[in-house]
Short mmCIF file of C-alpha atoms in Angstrom, two decimals:
data_model
loop_
_atom_site.label_atom_id
_atom_site.label_comp_id
_atom_site.label_asym_id
_atom_site.label_seq_id
_atom_site.Cartn_x
_atom_site.Cartn_y
_atom_site.Cartn_z
CA MET O 1 -22.59 27.35 -61.92
CA THR O 2 -26.64 26.56 -60.01
CA SER O 3 -27.22 23.82 -58.10
CA SER O 4 -30.08 22.48 -60.86
CA THR O 5 -27.31 22.64 -63.42
CA TYR O 6 -25.01 20.77 -60.99
CA SER O 7 -27.74 18.44 -60.27
CA ALA O 8 -28.28 17.59 -63.48
CA ILE O 9 -24.84 17.01 -64.21
CA SER O 10 -24.48 14.66 -60.96
CA ILE O 11 -27.50 12.45 -62.23
CA GLY O 12 -26.22 12.53 -65.80
CA LEU O 13 -22.71 11.22 -64.67
CA ALA O 14 -24.30 8.51 -61.96
CA ILE O 15 -27.12 7.14 -65.04
CA ALA O 16 -23.58 6.80 -67.33
CA ALA O 17 -22.09 5.18 -64.05
CA LEU O 18 -24.53 3.09 -63.65
CA VAL O 19 -24.85 1.94 -67.26
CA ALA O 20 -21.13 1.69 -66.91
CA LEU O 21 -21.12 -0.86 -63.97
CA LEU O 22 -24.15 -3.19 -65.57
CA VAL O 23 -21.98 -3.84 -68.18
CA MET O 24 -18.98 -4.34 -66.11
CA VAL O 25 -20.98 -6.78 -64.00
CA ALA O 26 -22.24 -8.92 -67.42
CA SER O 27 -18.87 -8.66 -69.00
CA LEU O 28 -17.18 -10.06 -65.48
CA VAL O 29 -20.33 -12.60 -65.55
CA PHE O 30 -19.52 -13.54 -69.33
CA MET O 31 -15.77 -13.54 -69.37
CA ILE O 32 -16.02 -16.54 -65.69
CA THR O 33 -18.43 -18.79 -67.20
CA LYS O 34 -16.92 -18.13 -70.65
CA TRP O 35 -13.57 -18.51 -69.42
CA ARG O 36 -12.52 -21.13 -72.08
CA THR O 37 -13.72 -19.62 -74.79
CA SER O 38 -12.22 -16.95 -77.54
CA SER O 39 -14.75 -14.33 -75.62
CA ARG O 40 -13.05 -14.33 -72.65
CA ARG O 41 -9.94 -11.49 -73.82
CA GLY O 42 -13.32 -9.09 -75.24
CA ASN O 43 -15.50 -9.49 -72.21
CA ALA O 44 -12.32 -8.34 -70.01
CA ILE O 45 -11.55 -5.62 -72.06
CA ARG O 46 -14.90 -4.51 -71.72
CA ALA O 47 -14.66 -4.72 -67.98
CA LEU O 48 -11.61 -2.87 -67.77
CA ILE O 49 -12.99 0.29 -69.97
CA SER O 50 -16.55 0.07 -67.90
CA LEU O 51 -14.62 -0.03 -64.69
CA ALA O 52 -12.71 3.17 -66.46
CA VAL O 53 -15.81 5.12 -67.38
CA ILE O 54 -16.96 4.59 -63.68
CA LEU O 55 -13.98 6.21 -62.39
CA ALA O 56 -14.07 8.70 -65.23
CA CYS O 57 -17.36 9.70 -63.91
CA PHE O 58 -16.64 9.78 -60.29
CA GLY O 59 -13.99 11.98 -61.09
CA THR O 60 -15.55 14.20 -63.35
CA GLN O 61 -18.23 14.73 -60.64
CA GLN O 62 -15.87 15.45 -57.60
CA ALA O 63 -13.76 17.89 -60.18
CA ILE O 64 -16.97 19.85 -61.20
CA LEU O 65 -18.38 19.82 -57.07
CA TRP O 66 -14.91 21.20 -55.66
CA TRP O 67 -13.39 23.27 -58.45
CA VAL O 68 -16.85 25.17 -60.11
CA PHE O 69 -19.88 24.07 -58.05
CA LEU O 70 -18.66 24.88 -54.38
CA PRO O 71 -16.71 28.27 -55.43
CA ALA O 72 -19.78 29.43 -57.72
CA LEU O 73 -21.78 28.58 -54.60
CA GLY O 74 -19.24 30.50 -52.18
CA ARG O 75 -19.55 33.38 -54.59
CA GLU O 76 -23.38 33.09 -54.60
CA LYS O 77 -23.77 33.51 -50.89
CA MET O 78 -20.95 36.22 -50.45
CA ALA O 79 -22.96 38.16 -52.78
CA GLU O 80 -26.04 37.57 -51.06
CA LEU O 81 -24.12 38.17 -47.98
CA ASN O 82 -22.60 41.40 -49.19
CA ALA O 83 -26.04 42.42 -50.37
CA SER O 84 -27.34 42.04 -47.07
CA ARG O 85 -25.47 43.85 -45.52
CA ALA O 86 -25.64 46.90 -47.86
CA LYS O 87 -29.04 47.09 -47.09
CA ARG O 88 -28.07 47.14 -43.40
CA VAL O 89 -25.68 49.84 -44.36
CA GLU O 90 -28.52 51.94 -46.05
CA ALA O 91 -30.93 51.34 -43.43
CA THR O 92 -29.10 52.41 -40.28
CA THR O 93 -26.12 55.00 -41.61
CA PHE O 94 -26.87 58.47 -41.42
CA VAL O 95 -23.47 59.38 -42.87
CA LYS O 96 -23.03 57.41 -46.51
CA VAL O 97 -19.81 57.43 -48.47
CA GLY O 98 -19.39 60.05 -49.91
CA GLU O 99 -20.78 63.11 -47.12
CA THR O 100 -19.15 65.00 -45.02
CA MET O 101 -18.06 63.38 -41.39
CA PRO O 102 -19.67 64.74 -38.39
CA GLY O 103 -17.79 66.85 -36.47
CA PHE O 104 -16.96 65.23 -32.70
CA SER O 105 -14.13 65.12 -30.03
CA LEU O 106 -12.86 62.66 -28.27
CA THR O 107 -10.20 62.28 -25.46
CA THR O 108 -8.66 58.62 -25.56
CA ILE O 109 -7.69 56.71 -22.56
CA ASP O 110 -4.17 58.14 -23.04
CA GLY O 111 -5.38 61.39 -23.04
CA GLU O 112 -4.89 62.26 -26.74
CA THR O 113 -7.87 64.43 -27.74
CA VAL O 114 -9.13 63.33 -31.53
CA VAL O 115 -11.28 65.70 -33.31
CA LEU O 116 -13.08 64.97 -36.70
CA PRO O 117 -12.88 66.17 -39.19
CA MET O 118 -9.39 65.97 -39.13
CA LEU O 119 -8.43 67.90 -42.04
CA GLY O 120 -5.14 67.07 -43.70
CA LYS O 121 -5.20 63.46 -42.33
CA VAL O 122 -6.82 60.03 -42.97
CA VAL O 123 -8.42 58.37 -40.23
CA LEU O 124 -9.75 55.32 -39.86
CA VAL O 125 -12.52 55.16 -36.92
CA ASN O 126 -13.60 51.57 -35.65
CA PHE O 127 -16.88 51.43 -33.15
CA PHE O 128 -16.72 48.08 -30.76
CA ALA O 129 -18.12 46.97 -27.33
CA THR O 130 -16.49 44.33 -25.25
CA TRP O 131 -19.30 42.56 -25.14
CA CYS O 132 -19.44 41.91 -29.26
CA GLY O 133 -17.98 38.97 -30.90
CA PRO O 134 -17.29 40.16 -34.36
CA CYS O 135 -15.51 43.11 -33.02
CA GLN O 136 -13.37 40.69 -30.67
CA MET O 137 -12.49 39.04 -34.43
CA GLU O 138 -11.85 42.15 -36.13
CA LEU O 139 -10.24 44.09 -33.52
CA PRO O 140 -6.58 41.94 -33.87
CA HIS O 141 -6.88 42.91 -37.55
CA ILE O 142 -7.08 46.70 -36.80
CA GLU O 143 -4.44 46.37 -34.33
CA ARG O 144 -2.01 45.04 -36.95
CA ILE O 145 -3.41 47.39 -39.65
CA TRP O 146 -2.43 50.29 -36.77
CA SER O 147 1.09 48.77 -36.58
CA ASP O 148 1.61 48.91 -39.99
CA PHE O 149 0.25 52.53 -40.29
CA LYS O 150 1.10 54.19 -37.38
CA GLN O 151 4.51 55.69 -38.43
CA ASP O 152 2.83 58.02 -41.08
CA ASP O 153 2.06 61.07 -40.03
CA ARG O 154 -0.88 61.56 -42.34
CA PHE O 155 -2.73 58.42 -40.26
CA ARG O 156 -4.52 58.71 -37.16
CA LEU O 157 -6.77 55.55 -35.85
CA VAL O 158 -9.52 55.98 -33.12
CA VAL O 159 -11.16 52.90 -31.68
CA ILE O 160 -14.81 54.09 -29.95
CA GLY O 161 -16.54 51.44 -27.34
CA ARG O 162 -19.54 51.89 -27.71
CA GLU O 163 -22.12 52.42 -24.39
CA GLU O 164 -18.73 51.54 -23.06
CA THR O 165 -16.93 53.87 -20.03
CA ALA O 166 -12.92 54.90 -20.27
CA GLU O 167 -12.90 51.64 -17.11
CA THR O 168 -13.88 49.10 -19.61
CA VAL O 169 -12.05 49.94 -22.43
CA ARG O 170 -9.08 50.70 -20.59
CA GLU O 171 -9.60 47.23 -18.97
CA PHE O 172 -10.12 45.56 -22.42
CA ARG O 173 -7.18 47.19 -24.20
CA GLN O 174 -4.95 45.55 -21.89
CA LYS O 175 -6.55 42.50 -21.42
CA ARG O 176 -6.09 41.79 -24.94
CA GLY O 177 -2.74 43.30 -25.42
CA PHE O 178 -3.64 45.84 -27.94
CA THR O 179 -2.02 49.52 -28.38
CA PHE O 180 -4.20 51.57 -30.50
CA PRO O 181 -6.21 54.63 -29.54
CA ILE O 182 -9.11 53.58 -27.83
CA ALA O 183 -11.87 56.28 -26.33
CA ALA O 184 -15.41 55.54 -24.49
CA ASP O 185 -18.59 56.60 -26.12
CA PRO O 186 -20.70 55.91 -22.89
CA GLU O 187 -23.56 57.72 -23.69
CA ARG O 188 -23.41 57.24 -27.85
CA SER O 189 -23.42 60.88 -28.24
CA VAL O 190 -20.80 60.11 -31.25
CA TYR O 191 -21.51 56.74 -32.39
CA SER O 192 -25.46 58.60 -32.51
CA LEU O 193 -23.99 61.11 -35.21
CA ILE O 194 -23.00 58.32 -37.54
CA ALA O 195 -25.30 55.48 -36.92
CA THR O 196 -28.54 54.21 -35.82
CA GLU O 197 -27.50 50.68 -34.40
CA SER O 198 -25.15 47.71 -35.31
CA ILE O 199 -21.20 47.25 -34.48
CA PRO O 200 -18.82 46.75 -35.42
CA ARG O 201 -18.80 49.88 -38.02
CA THR O 202 -15.72 50.80 -39.39
CA LEU O 203 -15.13 54.37 -41.22
CA ILE O 204 -12.45 55.80 -42.97
CA VAL O 205 -12.57 59.46 -43.35
CA SER O 206 -10.51 61.57 -45.94
CA ALA O 207 -8.03 64.32 -45.79
CA GLU O 208 -11.22 66.65 -47.06
CA GLY O 209 -13.03 65.32 -44.27
CA ARG O 210 -15.49 62.83 -46.40
CA VAL O 211 -16.35 59.24 -45.84
CA VAL O 212 -14.38 57.23 -48.17
CA TYR O 213 -15.63 53.74 -47.09
CA SER O 214 -18.21 52.60 -44.31
CA ASN O 215 -19.08 49.27 -43.69
CA LEU O 216 -20.53 47.58 -40.91
CA GLY O 217 -19.96 43.97 -39.43
CA PHE O 218 -16.84 41.87 -40.25
CA TYR O 219 -15.69 39.44 -42.73
CA GLU O 220 -12.22 38.37 -43.41
CA THR O 221 -12.39 39.84 -47.02
CA ASP O 222 -12.97 43.73 -45.06
CA VAL O 223 -9.58 43.58 -43.66
CA GLU O 224 -7.89 44.14 -47.53
CA GLU O 225 -10.44 46.37 -48.27
CA ILE O 226 -9.37 48.73 -45.65
CA ARG O 227 -5.90 48.66 -46.29
CA ALA O 228 -6.15 49.15 -49.94
CA GLU O 229 -8.58 52.23 -49.20
CA LEU O 230 -6.06 53.49 -46.21
CA ARG O 231 -3.28 52.94 -49.25
CA LYS O 232 -5.56 54.75 -51.81
CA GLN O 233 -6.12 57.41 -49.72
CA LEU O 234 -2.73 58.49 -48.12
CA GLY O 235 -0.95 58.03 -51.77
CA THR O 236 -2.82 61.38 -52.61
CA LEU O 237 -1.12 63.08 -50.20
CA ARG O 238 2.17 64.47 -50.23
#
């Protein structure tokens, strides 16, 4: 439902309610002034019917507002946000979905060497920075994903601190209580293979080394998309 349609319906309901209000007032006045006449009963019924119409108009307007218009407006705004984000992804990303992940090697703060592409493994890669607000909103979800999938030896995860040092990401992980593998990319040497700007940025790399999911920024709806893609990719492996 568009804003103009909702406005037209609201105006129509308001006019109907106003007419019913005038009828109700007139009926009450006539009922009082002609209390001893036989028309008293008819005026009372008209007043009650008018009140019911007013309440029905208000209820209908509220039902349309909460059950139809606001959900439609939310979907419209989300579609606009997704379209804007898709444009940003297109404009700032070197490696698109379907393309081969560039090769790189990093050492996590735990001393584990991560080499991509990692053939035979499904890899979730997340770029963040310790100062980034959306990153801090997203990383608790990444931690839960890590907890849910880390027992599967076909799955790997690496969270990479863009323009961060090993010391800053170590301190950040400890302070936040995260347990996922984390590495530093102080010179953007890895990030620059993937994109020009914008974090958080999340990619899923298939067991064949192709990027099958790529996104930037963070919305709550992203979490289930990531989980669904991980389940899909892991489901293709034996």
